[in-house]
mmCIF file of C-alpha atoms in Angstrom:
data_model
loop_
_atom_site.group_PDB
_atom_site.id
_atom_site.type_symbol
_atom_site.label_atom_id
_atom_site.label_comp_id
_atom_site.label_asym_id
_atom_site.label_seq_id
_atom_site.Cartn_x
_atom_site.Cartn_y
_atom_site.Cartn_z
ATOM 1 C CA MET A 1145 5.396 -2.407 6.527
ATOM 2 C CA ILE A 1146 2.419 -4.194 4.956
ATOM 3 C CA GLY A 1147 0.584 -3.956 8.260
ATOM 4 C CA VAL A 1148 1.146 -0.205 8.403
ATOM 5 C CA VAL A 1149 -0.218 0.181 4.864
ATOM 6 C CA PHE A 1150 -3.357 -1.811 5.712
ATOM 7 C CA LEU A 1151 -3.782 0.116 8.967
ATOM 8 C CA SER A 1152 -3.511 3.464 7.133
ATOM 9 C CA GLN A 1153 -6.012 2.409 4.480
ATOM 10 C CA THR A 1154 -8.450 1.195 7.125
ATOM 11 C CA ILE A 1155 -8.208 4.272 9.373
ATOM 12 C CA PHE A 1156 -8.411 6.870 6.604
ATOM 13 C CA GLY A 1157 -11.096 4.917 4.739
ATOM 14 C CA ILE A 1158 -13.373 4.569 7.759
ATOM 15 C CA TRP A 1159 -12.784 8.173 8.787
ATOM 16 C CA GLY A 1160 -13.499 9.562 5.302
ATOM 17 C CA ASN A 1161 -16.604 7.472 4.625
ATOM 18 C CA CYS A 1162 -18.054 7.984 8.097
ATOM 19 C CA SER A 1163 -17.451 11.746 7.901
ATOM 20 C CA LEU A 1164 -19.218 11.998 4.557
ATOM 21 C CA HIS A 1165 -22.087 9.813 5.742
ATOM 22 C CA TYR A 1166 -22.407 11.793 8.991
ATOM 23 C CA ARG A 1167 -22.940 15.020 7.050
ATOM 24 C CA TYR A 1168 -25.906 13.540 5.213
ATOM 25 C CA ILE A 1169 -27.388 12.225 8.464
ATOM 26 C CA PHE A 1170 -26.931 15.687 9.968
ATOM 27 C CA PHE A 1171 -28.797 17.337 7.113
ATOM 28 C CA TYR A 1172 -31.591 14.770 7.354
ATOM 29 C CA PHE A 1173 -32.253 15.437 11.038
ATOM 30 C CA THR A 1174 -31.850 19.216 10.718
ATOM 31 C CA GLY A 1175 -34.373 19.410 7.887
ATOM 32 C CA CYS A 1176 -31.954 20.644 5.256
ATOM 33 C CA ARG A 1177 -32.277 19.263 1.775
ATOM 34 C CA ALA A 1178 -29.052 17.783 0.492
ATOM 35 C CA ARG A 1179 -27.962 17.695 -3.126
ATOM 36 C CA SER A 1180 -29.670 15.421 -5.623
ATOM 37 C CA THR A 1181 -26.729 13.005 -5.505
ATOM 38 C CA GLY A 1182 -27.001 12.696 -1.713
ATOM 39 C CA LEU A 1183 -28.868 9.384 -1.753
ATOM 40 C CA ILE A 1184 -26.314 7.824 -4.105
ATOM 41 C CA LEU A 1185 -23.386 9.017 -2.004
ATOM 42 C CA LYS A 1186 -24.954 7.717 1.204
ATOM 43 C CA HIS A 1187 -25.190 4.206 -0.192
ATOM 44 C CA LEU A 1188 -21.716 4.531 -1.706
ATOM 45 C CA THR A 1189 -20.213 5.352 1.679
ATOM 46 C CA VAL A 1190 -22.086 2.442 3.306
ATOM 47 C CA ALA A 1191 -20.795 0.018 0.655
ATOM 48 C CA ASN A 1192 -17.230 1.326 0.965
ATOM 49 C CA SER A 1193 -17.419 1.026 4.751
ATOM 50 C CA LEU A 1194 -18.468 -2.627 4.418
ATOM 51 C CA VAL A 1195 -15.470 -3.345 2.181
ATOM 52 C CA ILE A 1196 -13.067 -1.647 4.574
ATOM 53 C CA ALA A 1197 -14.537 -3.270 7.691
ATOM 54 C CA PHE A 1198 -14.684 -6.812 6.282
ATOM 55 C CA ARG A 1199 -11.424 -6.652 4.300
ATOM 56 C CA GLY A 1200 -9.251 -3.969 5.855
ATOM 57 C CA VAL A 1201 -9.666 -4.967 9.509
ATOM 58 C CA PRO A 1202 -8.959 -8.719 9.052
ATOM 59 C CA GLN A 1203 -6.038 -8.028 6.704
ATOM 60 C CA THR A 1204 -4.550 -5.531 9.164
ATOM 61 C CA VAL A 1205 -4.797 -7.994 12.039
ATOM 62 C CA GLU A 1206 -3.333 -10.772 9.888
ATOM 63 C CA ALA A 1207 -0.475 -8.569 8.627
ATOM 64 C CA PHE A 1208 0.630 -7.776 12.192
ATOM 65 C CA GLY A 1209 0.981 -11.482 12.925
ATOM 66 C CA LEU A 1210 -2.206 -12.033 14.945
ATOM 67 C CA LYS A 1211 -4.102 -15.174 14.038
ATOM 68 C CA ILE A 1212 -7.816 -14.931 13.230
ATOM 69 C CA PHE A 1213 -9.775 -18.066 14.072
ATOM 70 C CA LEU A 1214 -12.906 -17.846 11.944
ATOM 71 C CA SER A 1215 -15.353 -20.707 11.625
ATOM 72 C CA ASP A 1216 -16.894 -21.790 8.342
ATOM 73 C CA PHE A 1217 -19.867 -19.538 8.951
ATOM 74 C CA GLY A 1218 -17.603 -16.606 9.860
ATOM 75 C CA CYS A 1219 -15.568 -16.946 6.667
ATOM 76 C CA LYS A 1220 -18.667 -17.297 4.516
ATOM 77 C CA LEU A 1221 -20.230 -14.230 6.129
ATOM 78 C CA VAL A 1222 -17.067 -12.097 5.802
ATOM 79 C CA PHE A 1223 -16.504 -12.895 2.131
ATOM 80 C CA TYR A 1224 -20.195 -12.564 1.256
ATOM 81 C CA VAL A 1225 -20.514 -9.109 2.837
ATOM 82 C CA LEU A 1226 -17.175 -8.143 1.284
ATOM 83 C CA ARG A 1227 -18.346 -9.084 -2.203
ATOM 84 C CA LEU A 1228 -21.696 -7.396 -1.600
ATOM 85 C CA GLY A 1229 -20.063 -4.133 -0.532
ATOM 86 C CA ARG A 1230 -17.646 -4.233 -3.453
ATOM 87 C CA GLY A 1231 -20.463 -4.793 -5.951
ATOM 88 C CA VAL A 1232 -22.712 -2.059 -4.550
ATOM 89 C CA SER A 1233 -19.745 0.330 -4.478
ATOM 90 C CA LEU A 1234 -19.177 -0.312 -8.187
ATOM 91 C CA GLY A 1235 -22.892 -0.036 -8.987
ATOM 92 C CA THR A 1236 -23.449 3.225 -7.110
ATOM 93 C CA THR A 1237 -20.327 4.763 -8.636
ATOM 94 C CA CYS A 1238 -21.684 3.825 -12.063
ATOM 95 C CA LEU A 1239 -25.086 5.275 -11.128
ATOM 96 C CA LEU A 1240 -23.424 8.490 -9.963
ATOM 97 C CA SER A 1241 -21.651 8.884 -13.315
ATOM 98 C CA VAL A 1242 -24.825 8.196 -15.328
ATOM 99 C CA PHE A 1243 -26.830 10.551 -13.084
ATOM 100 C CA GLN A 1244 -24.328 13.359 -13.636
ATOM 101 C CA ALA A 1245 -24.250 12.716 -17.383
ATOM 102 C CA ILE A 1246 -28.043 13.032 -17.618
ATOM 103 C CA THR A 1247 -28.041 16.114 -15.395
ATOM 104 C CA ILE A 1248 -25.566 18.119 -17.493
ATOM 105 C CA SER A 1249 -26.871 16.953 -20.874
ATOM 106 C CA PRO A 1250 -28.155 19.754 -23.158
ATOM 107 C CA TRP A 1251 -31.913 20.195 -23.411
ATOM 108 C CA ASN A 1252 -31.820 19.374 -27.116
ATOM 109 C CA SER A 1253 -30.173 15.964 -26.575
ATOM 110 C CA ARG A 1254 -31.835 12.581 -26.258
ATOM 111 C CA LEU A 1255 -30.832 12.299 -22.609
ATOM 112 C CA ALA A 1256 -32.770 15.473 -21.783
ATOM 113 C CA GLU A 1257 -36.002 13.457 -21.746
ATOM 114 C CA LEU A 1258 -34.686 11.548 -18.714
ATOM 115 C CA LYS A 1259 -33.965 14.602 -16.579
ATOM 116 C CA VAL A 1260 -37.406 14.600 -14.998
ATOM 117 C CA GLN A 1261 -37.468 10.851 -14.334
ATOM 118 C CA VAL A 1262 -33.904 10.504 -13.093
ATOM 119 C CA LEU A 1263 -34.655 11.710 -9.558
ATOM 120 C CA ARG A 1264 -37.539 9.261 -9.170
ATOM 121 C CA CYS A 1265 -35.463 6.360 -10.496
ATOM 122 C CA THR A 1266 -32.450 6.849 -8.233
ATOM 123 C CA GLY A 1267 -33.917 5.092 -5.202
ATOM 124 C CA PRO A 1268 -35.264 2.044 -7.101
ATOM 125 C CA CYS A 1269 -31.960 1.694 -8.991
ATOM 126 C CA ILE A 1270 -29.987 1.575 -5.745
ATOM 127 C CA THR A 1271 -32.403 -1.028 -4.365
ATOM 128 C CA VAL A 1272 -31.907 -3.110 -7.518
ATOM 129 C CA PHE A 1273 -28.124 -2.963 -7.026
ATOM 130 C CA TRP A 1274 -28.398 -4.266 -3.464
ATOM 131 C CA ILE A 1275 -30.761 -7.092 -4.461
ATOM 132 C CA LEU A 1276 -28.762 -7.975 -7.595
ATOM 133 C CA TYR A 1277 -25.452 -8.320 -5.804
ATOM 134 C CA MET A 1278 -27.108 -10.167 -2.903
ATOM 135 C CA LEU A 1279 -28.348 -12.769 -5.377
ATOM 136 C CA VAL A 1280 -25.228 -12.920 -7.556
ATOM 137 C CA ASN A 1281 -22.825 -13.341 -4.646
ATOM 138 C CA ILE A 1282 -24.924 -15.944 -2.843
ATOM 139 C CA ILE A 1283 -22.921 -18.648 -4.638
ATOM 140 C CA PHE A 1284 -19.617 -17.233 -3.400
ATOM 141 C CA PRO A 1285 -19.867 -18.552 0.215
ATOM 142 C CA LEU A 1286 -20.246 -22.078 -1.175
ATOM 143 C CA TYR A 1287 -16.565 -21.995 -2.125
ATOM 144 C CA VAL A 1288 -15.189 -20.422 1.068
ATOM 145 C CA ALA A 1289 -14.479 -22.191 4.337
ATOM 146 C CA GLY A 1290 -12.474 -21.798 7.506
ATOM 147 C CA LYS A 1291 -8.801 -22.715 7.426
ATOM 148 C CA TRP A 1292 -9.395 -25.385 10.054
ATOM 149 C CA ASN A 1293 -12.172 -27.131 8.168
ATOM 150 C CA ASN A 1294 -11.727 -30.894 8.381
ATOM 151 C CA LYS A 1295 -13.964 -31.726 5.416
ATOM 152 C CA THR A 1296 -12.507 -33.550 2.437
ATOM 153 C CA ILE A 1297 -11.927 -30.970 -0.310
ATOM 154 C CA THR A 1298 -10.698 -31.618 -3.843
ATOM 155 C CA LYS A 1299 -8.714 -28.406 -4.049
ATOM 156 C CA LYS A 1300 -7.978 -26.053 -1.210
ATOM 157 C CA LYS A 1301 -6.089 -22.781 -1.342
ATOM 158 C CA ASP A 1302 -4.979 -20.334 1.294
ATOM 159 C CA LEU A 1303 -6.880 -17.010 1.320
ATOM 160 C CA GLY A 1304 -5.204 -15.558 4.390
ATOM 161 C CA PHE A 1305 -7.578 -15.882 7.326
ATOM 162 C CA CYS A 1306 -9.840 -18.264 5.357
ATOM 163 C CA SER A 1307 -9.457 -20.885 2.660
ATOM 164 C CA GLY A 1308 -11.021 -21.344 -0.756
ATOM 165 C CA MET A 1309 -12.448 -24.503 -2.267
ATOM 166 C CA TRP A 1310 -12.413 -25.106 -6.013
ATOM 167 C CA ASN A 1311 -13.656 -28.322 -7.612
ATOM 168 C CA ASP A 1312 -12.476 -27.975 -11.210
ATOM 169 C CA THR A 1313 -11.440 -25.417 -13.810
ATOM 170 C CA ILE A 1314 -14.834 -25.321 -15.550
ATOM 171 C CA THR A 1315 -16.698 -24.574 -12.326
ATOM 172 C CA GLN A 1316 -14.131 -21.925 -11.457
ATOM 173 C CA SER A 1317 -14.487 -20.248 -14.885
ATOM 174 C CA LEU A 1318 -18.297 -20.251 -14.725
ATOM 175 C CA LEU A 1319 -18.208 -18.799 -11.227
ATOM 176 C CA ALA A 1320 -15.847 -16.026 -12.343
ATOM 177 C CA ALA A 1321 -18.079 -15.218 -15.340
ATOM 178 C CA VAL A 1322 -21.237 -14.980 -13.217
ATOM 179 C CA LEU A 1323 -19.550 -12.788 -10.612
ATOM 180 C CA THR A 1324 -17.885 -10.409 -13.073
ATOM 181 C CA ALA A 1325 -20.705 -9.959 -15.636
ATOM 182 C CA PRO A 1326 -22.554 -7.200 -13.677
ATOM 183 C CA ASP A 1327 -19.217 -5.526 -12.933
ATOM 184 C CA VAL A 1328 -18.279 -5.358 -16.617
ATOM 185 C CA VAL A 1329 -21.647 -3.797 -17.512
ATOM 186 C CA CYS A 1330 -21.358 -1.175 -14.765
ATOM 187 C CA LEU A 1331 -17.774 -0.360 -15.700
ATOM 188 C CA GLY A 1332 -18.712 0.083 -19.357
ATOM 189 C CA LEU A 1333 -21.619 2.402 -18.485
ATOM 190 C CA MET A 1334 -19.414 4.459 -16.218
ATOM 191 C CA ILE A 1335 -16.727 4.931 -18.873
ATOM 192 C CA TRP A 1336 -19.376 5.886 -21.452
ATOM 193 C CA ALA A 1337 -20.988 8.402 -19.074
ATOM 194 C CA SER A 1338 -17.649 9.951 -18.201
ATOM 195 C CA ILE A 1339 -16.611 10.358 -21.856
ATOM 196 C CA TYR A 1340 -20.027 11.863 -22.629
ATOM 197 C CA MET A 1341 -19.681 14.365 -19.776
ATOM 198 C CA VAL A 1342 -16.207 15.432 -20.837
ATOM 199 C CA PHE A 1343 -17.321 16.095 -24.425
ATOM 200 C CA THR A 1344 -20.491 17.862 -23.244
ATOM 201 C CA LEU A 1345 -18.569 20.158 -20.902
ATOM 202 C CA TYR A 1346 -15.938 20.835 -23.539
ATOM 203 C CA GLY A 1347 -18.628 21.768 -26.084
ATOM 204 C CA HIS A 1348 -20.266 24.073 -23.549
ATOM 205 C CA LYS A 1349 -16.941 25.734 -22.839
ATOM 206 C CA GLN A 1350 -16.339 26.342 -26.533
ATOM 207 C CA ARG A 1351 -19.795 27.940 -26.953
ATOM 208 C CA VAL A 1352 -19.446 30.402 -24.075
ATOM 209 C CA GLN A 1353 -15.742 31.128 -24.426
ATOM 210 C CA HIS A 1354 -16.264 34.235 -26.551
ATOM 211 C CA ILE A 1355 -18.609 35.665 -23.876
ATOM 212 C CA HIS A 1356 -16.344 35.118 -20.886
ATOM 213 C CA ARG A 1357 -12.989 35.488 -22.613
ATOM 214 C CA ASN A 1358 -11.678 38.054 -20.149
ATOM 215 C CA GLY A 1359 -12.862 36.105 -17.090
ATOM 216 C CA ILE A 1360 -11.345 32.867 -18.317
ATOM 217 C CA SER A 1361 -7.950 34.465 -18.653
ATOM 218 C CA ARG A 1362 -7.990 35.450 -14.979
ATOM 219 C CA ARG A 1363 -9.366 32.304 -13.327
ATOM 220 C CA SER A 1364 -10.160 28.685 -14.020
ATOM 221 C CA PRO A 1365 -13.760 28.313 -15.231
ATOM 222 C CA SER A 1366 -16.181 26.049 -13.409
ATOM 223 C CA VAL A 1367 -16.492 23.885 -16.519
ATOM 224 C CA THR A 1368 -12.778 23.108 -16.424
ATOM 225 C CA ARG A 1369 -12.910 22.233 -12.740
ATOM 226 C CA ALA A 1370 -15.930 19.977 -13.306
ATOM 227 C CA THR A 1371 -14.159 18.197 -16.156
ATOM 228 C CA GLN A 1372 -11.034 17.705 -14.065
ATOM 229 C CA SER A 1373 -13.017 16.265 -11.139
ATOM 230 C CA ILE A 1374 -14.784 13.807 -13.462
ATOM 231 C CA LEU A 1375 -11.516 12.672 -15.014
ATOM 232 C CA VAL A 1376 -9.802 12.266 -11.631
ATOM 233 C CA LEU A 1377 -12.663 10.262 -10.125
ATOM 234 C CA VAL A 1378 -13.181 7.940 -13.085
ATOM 235 C CA SER A 1379 -9.500 7.430 -13.925
ATOM 236 C CA THR A 1380 -8.736 6.631 -10.293
ATOM 237 C CA PHE A 1381 -11.622 4.192 -10.039
ATOM 238 C CA VAL A 1382 -10.837 2.452 -13.334
ATOM 239 C CA SER A 1383 -7.130 2.205 -12.470
ATOM 240 C CA PHE A 1384 -7.681 0.736 -9.014
ATOM 241 C CA TYR A 1385 -10.487 -1.548 -10.192
ATOM 242 C CA THR A 1386 -8.439 -2.842 -13.139
ATOM 243 C CA LEU A 1387 -5.392 -3.557 -10.967
ATOM 244 C CA SER A 1388 -7.584 -5.175 -8.328
ATOM 245 C CA SER A 1389 -9.275 -7.365 -10.950
ATOM 246 C CA ILE A 1390 -5.945 -8.423 -12.470
ATOM 247 C CA PHE A 1391 -4.527 -9.485 -9.118
ATOM 248 C CA SER A 1392 -7.834 -11.147 -8.144
ATOM 249 C CA ILE A 1393 -7.827 -13.217 -11.340
ATOM 250 C CA ASP A 1394 -4.195 -14.136 -10.775
ATOM 251 C CA LEU A 1395 -5.067 -15.175 -7.220
ATOM 252 C CA ALA A 1396 -8.031 -17.240 -8.414
ATOM 253 C CA LEU A 1397 -5.915 -19.082 -10.990
ATOM 254 C CA SER A 1398 -3.155 -19.883 -8.498
ATOM 255 C CA ASP A 1399 -3.498 -23.186 -6.698
ATOM 256 C CA HIS A 1400 -1.001 -22.110 -4.040
ATOM 257 C CA PRO A 1401 -0.991 -18.282 -3.844
ATOM 258 C CA SER A 1402 1.987 -16.680 -2.183
ATOM 259 C CA TRP A 1403 1.948 -14.310 0.765
ATOM 260 C CA TRP A 1404 2.644 -11.368 -1.560
ATOM 261 C CA GLN A 1405 -0.234 -12.284 -3.884
ATOM 262 C CA LEU A 1406 -2.697 -12.289 -0.999
ATOM 263 C CA ASN A 1407 -1.554 -8.962 0.417
ATOM 264 C CA ILE A 1408 -1.139 -7.075 -2.873
ATOM 265 C CA THR A 1409 -4.620 -8.192 -3.985
ATOM 266 C CA ALA A 1410 -6.136 -7.000 -0.705
ATOM 267 C CA MET A 1411 -4.193 -3.740 -0.858
ATOM 268 C CA PHE A 1412 -5.538 -2.769 -4.295
ATOM 269 C CA ALA A 1413 -9.059 -3.873 -3.302
ATOM 270 C CA LEU A 1414 -8.969 -1.327 -0.466
ATOM 271 C CA CYS A 1415 -7.576 1.569 -2.508
ATOM 272 C CA PHE A 1416 -10.768 3.022 -3.998
ATOM 273 C CA PRO A 1417 -13.004 2.590 -0.915
ATOM 274 C CA SER A 1418 -10.329 4.401 1.107
ATOM 275 C CA VAL A 1419 -9.712 7.348 -1.224
ATOM 276 C CA SER A 1420 -13.186 7.826 -2.749
ATOM 277 C CA PRO A 1421 -14.491 10.133 0.051
ATOM 278 C CA PHE A 1422 -11.577 12.488 -0.593
ATOM 279 C CA LEU A 1423 -12.104 12.351 -4.373
ATOM 280 C CA LEU A 1424 -15.704 13.380 -3.729
ATOM 281 C CA SER A 1425 -14.588 16.480 -1.832
ATOM 282 C CA HIS A 1426 -16.643 18.704 -4.159
ATOM 283 C CA GLU A 1427 -19.739 17.019 -2.746
ATOM 284 C CA SER A 1428 -18.529 17.851 0.754
ATOM 285 C CA LYS A 1429 -18.124 21.499 -0.237
ATOM 286 C CA GLY A 1430 -21.711 21.521 -1.435
ATOM 287 C CA LEU A 1431 -22.820 20.068 1.879
ATOM 288 C CA ARG A 1432 -21.018 22.813 3.807
ATOM 289 C CA ILE A 1433 -22.900 25.391 1.756
ATOM 290 C CA PHE A 1434 -26.176 23.727 2.757
ATOM 291 C CA SER A 1435 -25.041 23.735 6.374
ATOM 292 C CA ALA A 1436 -24.327 27.464 6.292
ATOM 293 C CA SER A 1437 -27.724 28.067 4.693
ATOM 294 C CA CYS A 1438 -29.432 26.089 7.468
ATOM 295 C CA ARG A 1439 -27.678 28.122 10.153
ATOM 296 C CA ARG A 1440 -28.726 31.382 8.479
ATOM 297 C CA ASN A 1441 -32.344 30.214 8.252
ATOM 298 C CA ALA A 1442 -32.278 29.171 11.906
#
């Protein structure tokens, strides 16, 4: 049953992220200009694909009873790329929320001054995320090794297809603090941006309600749909990320993690990368509009 769950997450996650990424590649080669969030979503799908490929595939193989014989270098590479993809996924999701908050901010607000610069800063910000998480997670492979490593290790714990090495509690706590500090900052910015967007959209709805009173009674306004999409995306991300962090901390503090701890932690780590392309379906609708426009121009 666990194997089927991992297999479903892996298949749907790869299919959703690759489909979304393919659309942006299609628009690039056909000369159509995608939406302003296109660059962020492209890197988000790449990061999610890395998480699914380096976590979902090994966990699926392991869950079906097939042994994975990874060397020390293989384990270090898998966990490093996994942590890198997870960090960039969090950073780009945060950047997407902040970008949308600046975009919809009223022209008389303080954020309005950033509307002109935000498009120029998107690319450099994404580059900073990649470099930051490359540097932060470079210490992670030092504490991961193959399960068949013959070196003398003070503490060794089972991580499924690899093993973890921990010297003492202080080193473990410092490592956890260094690895989670950027994540906490990104998560806080994303929650702030989402709350700001909800209040901004609600205020806009209140101001125009007397103008479109008859129309609102017949159909759901675009402001309401935008608010709902923001709440669904952020609440889903925060829920999955919080559960994943709780189980990851529990796994890190356990000297001898159980089979259920390993699989439940991996399952929640794969949730958001697998469902995020479908939560971003409004972006896909915008891409289809661009596609139809390109065909008409052709």
